[in-house]
CSV table of C-alpha atoms in Angstrom, one decimal:
chain,number,residue,atom,x,y,z
R,1,THR,CA,30.4,35.1,-9.2
R,2,ARG,CA,27.3,36.6,-7.8
R,3,SER,CA,27.2,37.0,-4.0
R,4,GLY,CA,24.1,37.5,-2.0
R,5,PRO,CA,21.9,36.0,0.8
R,6,GLN,CA,21.0,33.0,-1.4
R,7,SER,CA,24.6,32.2,-2.4
R,8,ARG,CA,25.8,32.7,1.2
R,9,GLY,CA,23.1,30.3,2.4
R,10,LEU,CA,24.2,27.7,-0.1
R,11,GLY,CA,27.8,28.2,1.2
R,12,ASP,CA,26.6,27.5,4.7
R,13,VAL,CA,24.9,24.3,3.5
R,14,TYR,CA,28.0,23.1,1.8
R,15,LYS,CA,30.1,23.9,4.8
R,16,ARG,CA,27.8,21.9,7.1
R,17,GLN,CA,27.8,19.0,4.7
R,18,VAL,CA,31.6,18.9,4.6
R,19,ARG,CA,31.7,18.9,8.4
R,20,GLU,CA,29.1,16.1,8.5
R,21,SER,CA,31.2,14.1,6.1
R,22,ALA,CA,34.4,14.8,8.0
R,23,ALA,CA,32.9,13.7,11.3
R,24,LEU,CA,31.7,10.4,9.8
R,25,ALA,CA,35.0,9.9,8.0
R,26,ILE,CA,36.8,9.9,11.4
R,27,GLY,CA,34.6,7.0,12.4
R,28,LEU,CA,35.4,5.2,9.1
R,29,LEU,CA,39.1,5.2,10.1
R,30,ARG,CA,38.3,2.0,12.0
R,31,ARG,CA,40.1,-1.0,10.8
R,32,THR,CA,39.7,-4.8,11.5
R,33,HIS,CA,43.3,-5.8,11.1
R,34,PRO,CA,45.6,-4.4,14.0
R,35,GLU,CA,48.4,-3.6,11.7
R,36,LEU,CA,46.2,-1.2,9.8
R,37,GLN,CA,44.7,0.5,12.8
R,38,GLN,CA,45.5,4.0,14.1
R,39,THR,CA,47.6,4.1,17.3
R,40,ALA,CA,45.5,3.9,20.5
R,41,ALA,CA,46.7,7.4,21.5
R,42,ASP,CA,45.7,8.9,18.1
R,43,LEU,CA,42.3,7.2,18.4
R,44,ASP,CA,41.7,8.6,21.9
R,45,GLY,CA,42.6,12.0,20.6
R,46,LEU,CA,40.0,11.7,17.8
R,47,ARG,CA,37.4,10.5,20.4
R,48,GLU,CA,38.1,13.6,22.5
R,49,ARG,CA,37.6,15.9,19.5
R,50,LEU,CA,34.3,14.1,18.5
R,51,ILE,CA,33.1,14.4,22.1
R,52,GLU,CA,33.7,18.2,22.0
R,53,VAL,CA,31.6,18.4,18.8
R,54,VAL,CA,28.7,16.3,20.3
R,55,ARG,CA,28.7,18.6,23.4
R,56,ASP,CA,28.8,21.9,21.5
R,57,LYS,CA,25.2,23.1,21.7
R,58,LYS,CA,26.0,26.0,19.3
R,59,ASP,CA,27.0,23.6,16.5
R,60,GLU,CA,24.6,22.1,13.9
R,61,LEU,CA,22.5,19.2,15.2
R,62,ARG,CA,23.3,17.1,12.2
R,63,VAL,CA,27.0,17.7,12.6
R,64,ARG,CA,26.8,16.7,16.3
R,65,SER,CA,24.8,13.6,15.3
R,66,PHE,CA,27.4,12.4,12.7
R,67,ALA,CA,30.1,13.0,15.4
R,68,ALA,CA,28.1,10.7,17.7
R,69,LEU,CA,27.9,8.0,15.1
R,70,ALA,CA,31.6,8.3,14.5
R,71,LEU,CA,32.2,7.6,18.2
R,72,GLY,CA,30.1,4.5,17.8
R,73,LEU,CA,32.1,3.3,14.8
R,74,LEU,CA,35.3,3.7,16.8
R,75,GLY,CA,33.9,1.6,19.7
R,76,ASP,CA,35.8,-1.6,18.7
R,77,GLN,CA,39.2,0.2,18.1
R,78,PRO,CA,42.1,0.3,20.6
R,79,PHE,CA,42.1,2.5,23.7
R,80,ALA,CA,45.3,4.0,25.2
R,81,THR,CA,44.7,4.6,28.9
R,82,PRO,CA,42.7,3.1,31.8
R,83,TYR,CA,40.4,6.1,31.7
R,84,THR,CA,39.5,5.5,28.0
R,85,LYS,CA,39.7,1.6,28.1
R,86,ASP,CA,36.5,-0.2,26.9
R,87,GLY,CA,35.0,3.1,25.9
R,88,ARG,CA,34.6,4.4,29.5
R,89,MET,CA,35.3,8.0,28.5
R,90,VAL,CA,32.9,7.9,25.6
R,91,VAL,CA,30.2,6.1,27.5
R,92,LYS,CA,30.4,8.7,30.3
R,93,ALA,CA,30.3,11.6,27.9
R,94,LEU,CA,27.4,10.3,25.9
R,95,TRP,CA,25.3,9.5,29.0
R,96,GLU,CA,25.9,12.8,30.6
R,97,GLY,CA,25.2,14.5,27.2
R,98,PHE,CA,21.5,13.6,27.3
R,99,GLY,CA,19.4,16.5,28.3
R,100,PRO,CA,16.3,18.5,27.5
R,101,LYS,CA,14.5,17.3,24.4
R,102,PRO,CA,16.2,18.7,21.2
R,103,LYS,CA,14.5,20.1,18.1
R,104,ASN,CA,14.5,16.6,16.5
R,105,ALA,CA,15.4,13.1,17.6
R,106,ASP,CA,18.5,12.8,15.4
R,107,LEU,CA,21.0,13.6,18.1
R,108,PRO,CA,19.7,11.5,21.0
R,109,VAL,CA,19.1,8.6,18.6
R,110,CYS,CA,22.7,8.8,17.3
R,111,MET,CA,24.0,9.0,20.8
R,112,MET,CA,22.0,6.0,21.8
R,113,THR,CA,23.3,4.1,18.8
R,114,ALA,CA,26.9,5.1,19.7
R,115,LEU,CA,26.4,4.1,23.3
R,116,GLY,CA,25.3,0.6,22.2
R,117,MET,CA,28.4,0.2,20.0
R,118,GLN,CA,30.9,0.6,23.0
R,119,PRO,CA,32.4,-2.5,24.7
R,120,SER,CA,30.0,-4.0,27.3
R,121,ALA,CA,32.8,-3.9,29.9
R,122,GLY,CA,32.8,-0.1,29.7
R,123,VAL,CA,29.1,0.4,30.5
R,124,PRO,CA,28.4,0.7,34.2
R,125,ASP,CA,25.3,-1.1,35.7
R,126,ALA,CA,23.8,2.3,36.5
R,127,ILE,CA,23.7,3.2,32.8
R,128,ARG,CA,22.2,-0.1,31.9
R,129,GLU,CA,19.5,0.5,34.5
R,130,GLY,CA,19.0,4.0,33.1
R,131,LEU,CA,18.5,2.6,29.6
R,132,LYS,CA,15.9,0.1,31.0
R,133,GLU,CA,14.0,3.0,32.6
R,134,ILE,CA,14.0,4.9,29.2
R,135,VAL,CA,12.7,1.8,27.4
R,136,VAL,CA,9.8,1.3,29.8
R,137,GLY,CA,8.8,5.0,29.5
R,138,LYS,CA,10.1,6.5,32.7
R,139,GLN,CA,11.3,10.1,32.9
R,140,LEU,CA,15.1,10.4,32.9
R,141,HIS,CA,17.5,13.2,32.3
R,142,ARG,CA,14.8,15.6,33.1
R,143,ARG,CA,12.5,14.6,30.3
R,144,ARG,CA,10.1,12.1,28.8
R,145,TRP,CA,11.3,10.0,25.8
R,146,THR,CA,9.4,9.3,22.6
R,147,PRO,CA,8.7,5.8,21.5
R,148,PHE,CA,11.2,6.2,18.7
R,149,GLU,CA,13.9,7.2,21.1
R,150,ARG,CA,12.9,4.4,23.5
R,151,SER,CA,13.2,1.9,20.6
R,152,HIS,CA,16.9,2.9,20.1
R,153,ALA,CA,17.5,2.7,23.8
R,154,LEU,CA,16.3,-0.9,23.6
R,155,THR,CA,18.5,-1.9,20.7
R,156,ALA,CA,21.5,-0.2,22.5
R,157,LEU,CA,20.8,-2.1,25.6
R,158,ALA,CA,20.4,-5.4,23.7
R,159,ARG,CA,23.8,-4.9,22.1
R,160,ILE,CA,25.4,-4.1,25.5
R,161,GLY,CA,23.7,-7.1,27.2
R,162,GLY,CA,23.5,-7.9,30.8
R,163,PRO,CA,20.9,-9.2,33.4
R,164,GLY,CA,17.3,-8.4,32.6
R,165,VAL,CA,17.7,-7.8,28.8
R,166,ASP,CA,15.9,-11.1,27.9
R,167,ALA,CA,13.0,-10.2,30.2
R,168,LEU,CA,12.8,-6.7,28.7
R,169,LEU,CA,12.7,-8.0,25.2
R,170,LYS,CA,10.0,-10.5,26.1
R,171,ARG,CA,7.9,-7.8,27.8
R,172,VAL,CA,8.1,-5.6,24.7
R,173,ILE,CA,7.1,-8.3,22.3
R,174,GLU,CA,4.3,-9.8,24.5
R,175,ARG,CA,2.8,-6.6,25.9
R,176,PRO,CA,-0.5,-5.9,24.0
R,177,GLY,CA,-0.4,-2.2,24.3
R,178,GLU,CA,3.3,-1.7,23.4
R,179,HIS,CA,4.2,0.9,20.8
R,180,ALA,CA,5.0,-0.5,17.4
R,181,GLU,CA,8.4,1.2,17.3
R,182,LEU,CA,9.5,-0.7,20.4
R,183,ARG,CA,8.1,-4.0,19.2
R,184,ARG,CA,10.0,-3.7,15.9
R,185,ALA,CA,13.2,-2.8,17.8
R,186,ALA,CA,12.9,-5.9,19.9
R,187,CYS,CA,12.5,-8.1,16.8
R,188,ILE,CA,15.5,-6.4,15.2
R,189,ALA,CA,17.6,-6.9,18.3
R,190,LEU,CA,16.9,-10.7,18.3
R,191,GLY,CA,18.8,-11.0,15.0
R,192,PRO,CA,22.4,-10.3,16.2
R,193,LEU,CA,21.6,-11.9,19.6
R,194,ALA,CA,20.5,-15.2,18.1
R,195,PRO,CA,23.9,-16.8,17.3
R,196,GLY,CA,25.0,-16.3,20.9
R,197,MET,CA,21.9,-17.8,22.5
R,198,THR,CA,21.5,-21.4,23.6
R,199,THR,CA,19.2,-23.5,21.4
R,200,GLU,CA,16.6,-23.6,24.2
R,201,ARG,CA,16.7,-19.8,24.5
R,202,ARG,CA,16.2,-19.4,20.7
R,203,ALA,CA,13.3,-21.8,20.8
R,204,GLU,CA,11.7,-19.8,23.6
R,205,PHE,CA,12.0,-16.5,21.8
R,206,ALA,CA,10.7,-18.2,18.6
R,207,ALA,CA,7.6,-19.3,20.5
R,208,ILE,CA,7.1,-15.8,21.9
R,209,VAL,CA,7.4,-14.1,18.5
R,210,GLU,CA,5.1,-16.6,16.9
R,211,ASP,CA,2.5,-16.0,19.6
R,212,SER,CA,2.7,-12.3,19.0
R,213,LEU,CA,1.7,-12.8,15.4
R,214,LYS,CA,-1.7,-14.1,16.5
R,215,ARG,CA,-2.5,-10.5,17.4
R,216,LYS,CA,-3.2,-8.1,14.6
R,217,ARG,CA,-0.3,-5.9,13.9
R,218,ASP,CA,0.6,-3.4,11.2
R,219,PRO,CA,2.4,-4.9,8.2
R,220,VAL,CA,5.9,-3.6,9.1
R,221,THR,CA,5.8,-4.9,12.6
R,222,THR,CA,4.5,-8.2,11.3
R,223,GLY,CA,7.4,-8.2,8.8
R,224,MET,CA,10.0,-7.6,11.5
R,225,ALA,CA,8.6,-10.5,13.4
R,226,TYR,CA,9.1,-12.7,10.3
R,227,ILE,CA,12.7,-11.6,10.1
R,228,ALA,CA,13.2,-12.3,13.8
R,229,LEU,CA,11.8,-15.8,13.4
R,230,ALA,CA,14.1,-16.4,10.4
R,231,ARG,CA,17.2,-15.2,12.2
R,232,LEU,CA,16.4,-17.5,15.2
R,233,LEU,CA,15.9,-20.5,13.0
R,234,ALA,CA,19.0,-19.8,10.8
R,235,ALA,CA,21.2,-19.4,13.9
R,236,ASP,CA,19.9,-22.6,15.4
R,237,LEU,CA,20.5,-24.6,12.2
R,238,GLU,CA,24.0,-23.0,11.8
R,239,ALA,CA,24.7,-24.2,15.3
R,240,LYS,CA,23.8,-27.7,14.1
R,241,GLN,CA,20.7,-27.7,16.3
R,242,VAL,CA,17.1,-28.4,15.4
R,243,THR,CA,15.2,-27.3,18.5
R,244,VAL,CA,13.6,-24.2,16.8
R,245,LEU,CA,12.7,-26.4,13.8
R,246,GLN,CA,11.1,-29.1,16.0
R,247,GLU,CA,9.4,-27.0,18.7
R,248,SER,CA,7.9,-24.3,16.5
R,249,ASP,CA,5.9,-23.7,13.3
R,250,VAL,CA,8.5,-21.2,12.0
R,251,THR,CA,8.9,-22.9,8.6
R,252,ARG,CA,5.1,-23.2,8.0
R,253,THR,CA,4.6,-19.6,9.2
R,254,LEU,CA,7.1,-18.1,6.9
R,255,LEU,CA,6.1,-20.2,3.8
R,256,GLU,CA,2.4,-19.3,4.3
R,257,ALA,CA,3.2,-15.6,4.9
R,258,ALA,CA,5.3,-15.5,1.7
R,259,GLU,CA,2.5,-17.2,-0.3
R,260,MET,CA,-0.6,-15.4,1.1
R,261,GLY,CA,0.4,-12.4,3.2
R,262,THR,CA,-0.4,-8.8,2.3
R,263,SER,CA,1.8,-7.1,-0.2
R,264,ILE,CA,4.0,-5.4,2.4
R,265,SER,CA,4.2,-8.3,4.9
R,266,ARG,CA,4.8,-10.8,2.0
R,267,GLY,CA,7.9,-8.9,1.0
R,268,TYR,CA,9.3,-9.2,4.5
R,269,ALA,CA,8.3,-12.9,4.6
R,270,VAL,CA,10.2,-13.5,1.3
R,271,LEU,CA,13.3,-12.0,2.8
R,272,ALA,CA,12.8,-13.9,6.0
R,273,LEU,CA,12.5,-17.1,4.0
R,274,ALA,CA,15.8,-16.4,2.4
R,275,PHE,CA,17.5,-15.7,5.7
R,276,ALA,CA,16.2,-18.9,7.2
R,277,ALA,CA,17.0,-21.0,4.1
R,278,GLN,CA,20.6,-19.8,4.3
R,279,GLY,CA,21.0,-21.7,7.5
R,280,ALA,CA,19.5,-24.8,6.0
R,281,LYS,CA,21.7,-24.6,3.0
R,282,ALA,CA,24.9,-24.0,5.0
R,283,THR,CA,24.4,-27.0,7.2
R,284,GLY,CA,22.4,-29.4,5.0
R,285,ARG,CA,19.7,-29.5,7.7
R,286,ALA,CA,16.0,-28.9,7.0
R,287,MET,CA,16.5,-29.4,3.3
R,288,PRO,CA,12.8,-30.0,2.5
R,289,PHE,CA,12.2,-26.5,3.9
R,290,TYR,CA,15.1,-25.1,1.8
R,291,ALA,CA,13.7,-26.7,-1.4
R,292,ALA,CA,10.2,-25.2,-0.7
R,293,ALA,CA,11.7,-21.8,0.0
R,294,LYS,CA,13.9,-21.8,-3.1
R,295,LYS,CA,10.9,-22.9,-5.3
R,296,LEU,CA,8.7,-20.1,-3.9
R,297,ILE,CA,11.4,-17.4,-4.5
R,298,VAL,CA,12.4,-18.6,-8.0
R,299,ASN,CA,8.7,-18.8,-9.0
R,300,GLY,CA,8.1,-15.3,-7.6
R,301,LEU,CA,11.0,-13.9,-9.7
R,302,ALA,CA,9.7,-15.6,-12.8
R,303,THR,CA,6.0,-14.8,-12.5
R,304,GLY,CA,6.2,-11.5,-10.8
R,305,ARG,CA,3.5,-12.1,-8.1
R,306,GLY,CA,2.8,-8.4,-7.7
R,307,ASP,CA,4.5,-5.2,-9.0
R,308,ASP,CA,8.1,-4.8,-9.8
R,309,SER,CA,8.9,-3.7,-6.2
R,310,MET,CA,7.6,-7.1,-5.0
R,311,ARG,CA,9.5,-8.9,-7.7
R,312,ALA,CA,12.7,-7.1,-6.6
R,313,THR,CA,12.3,-8.8,-3.2
R,314,TYR,CA,12.4,-12.2,-4.9
R,315,ALA,CA,15.5,-11.0,-6.7
R,316,VAL,CA,17.2,-10.2,-3.4
R,317,GLY,CA,16.1,-13.6,-2.1
R,318,CYS,CA,17.9,-15.3,-5.0
R,319,GLY,CA,21.0,-13.3,-4.1
R,320,LEU,CA,20.8,-14.1,-0.4
R,321,LEU,CA,20.6,-17.8,-1.3
R,322,GLY,CA,23.4,-17.6,-3.9
R,323,LEU,CA,21.3,-19.2,-6.6
R,324,GLU,CA,23.7,-19.5,-9.5
R,325,ASP,CA,21.0,-21.1,-11.6
R,326,GLN,CA,19.1,-17.8,-11.6
R,327,ILE,CA,22.0,-15.7,-13.0
R,328,ASP,CA,20.6,-15.7,-16.5
R,329,ALA,CA,17.2,-14.6,-15.3
R,330,LEU,CA,18.7,-11.8,-13.2
R,331,LEU,CA,20.9,-10.7,-16.1
R,332,GLU,CA,17.9,-10.5,-18.4
R,333,ILE,CA,16.1,-8.2,-15.9
R,334,VAL,CA,19.2,-6.0,-15.6
R,335,ARG,CA,19.5,-5.6,-19.4
R,336,ASP,CA,15.7,-4.9,-19.9
R,337,ILE,CA,15.6,-1.1,-20.2
R,338,GLY,CA,11.8,-1.3,-20.1
R,339,THR,CA,11.9,-2.7,-16.5
R,340,MET,CA,11.5,-0.4,-13.6
R,341,PRO,CA,14.8,0.8,-12.1
R,342,VAL,CA,14.0,-0.5,-8.7
R,343,LEU,CA,13.8,-4.1,-10.1
R,344,ARG,CA,16.8,-3.7,-12.3
R,345,GLY,CA,18.8,-2.3,-9.4
R,346,HIS,CA,17.9,-5.1,-7.0
R,347,ALA,CA,18.6,-7.7,-9.7
R,348,ALA,CA,22.1,-6.2,-10.1
R,349,VAL,CA,22.6,-6.3,-6.3
R,350,ALA,CA,21.5,-10.0,-6.3
R,351,LEU,CA,24.1,-10.8,-9.0
R,352,GLY,CA,26.7,-9.2,-6.8
R,353,GLN,CA,25.6,-11.3,-3.9
R,354,ILE,CA,25.8,-14.5,-5.9
R,355,GLY,CA,29.3,-13.6,-7.2
R,356,ARG,CA,30.8,-13.1,-3.7
């Protein structure tokens, strides 16, 4: 074979990609069932090796980033010693690893993500306070943090939990001049938090998010707010509560947005409708809302209401709701070679969701 600078360069790329894959593969050794898990001692050994890679400033940034993600994936696996218990060793290494701003945000963002995936018991109060300072824009670790990095600090802190997290989320959502990245992150964070909230707390956050929609936002931030409202409503219904339903206009907001919103925000609203309607369907509560959501989604799939990308959103909605009466319509889309691949692909995914 021909050897030269170009072929050697390709070899370097392949080597890096293999190492990236290897780092991530270590994280994918995580198992839910205890009998299938690696031994705690072996897992701690893997964590130590990954920490070495993350710390190695001579290594490729992408390899170090994948190693950090792997540390996050192993966050719910067994620990062998009091030093490593609850991710203490990993948390300490990640926090001390933040330093001067790197060439791109991949590494600090992956480290933030990994930090948020460790057990809450292993995260000291001082680190929680440090994350709060990063979120609000203070200088820490000898540098300023970009809004993108701060948004990941917020989602990490929301996963970890603790005093002051609710107040911080409210501040980010309500503050008029807040960066869009942080506001989106706050809305995303509400999704996994919603099931563990009291019904009163869910209703309070629903009111805050609804109020934020009165101020003009970009379509993506607006869409994330719709998703947050849906997750709050669904969690409340699944908990056999109706406080969010009765004390807010979430159902009307979502139905109107899915019917009349801009092309981008309407797509998010359709997905939000499906998420919220899942809660209604699972519990038999708010069935008039479920019927209205289903009708809108089914009609959207049939009539197209926009381009194929938009129609793909309706297909996903059918999948999320498990609408078996739409199997034939989805199969027809999948079989139509004249249809755009994005729609055919999403229709196939929807069929898979229905078949679960």
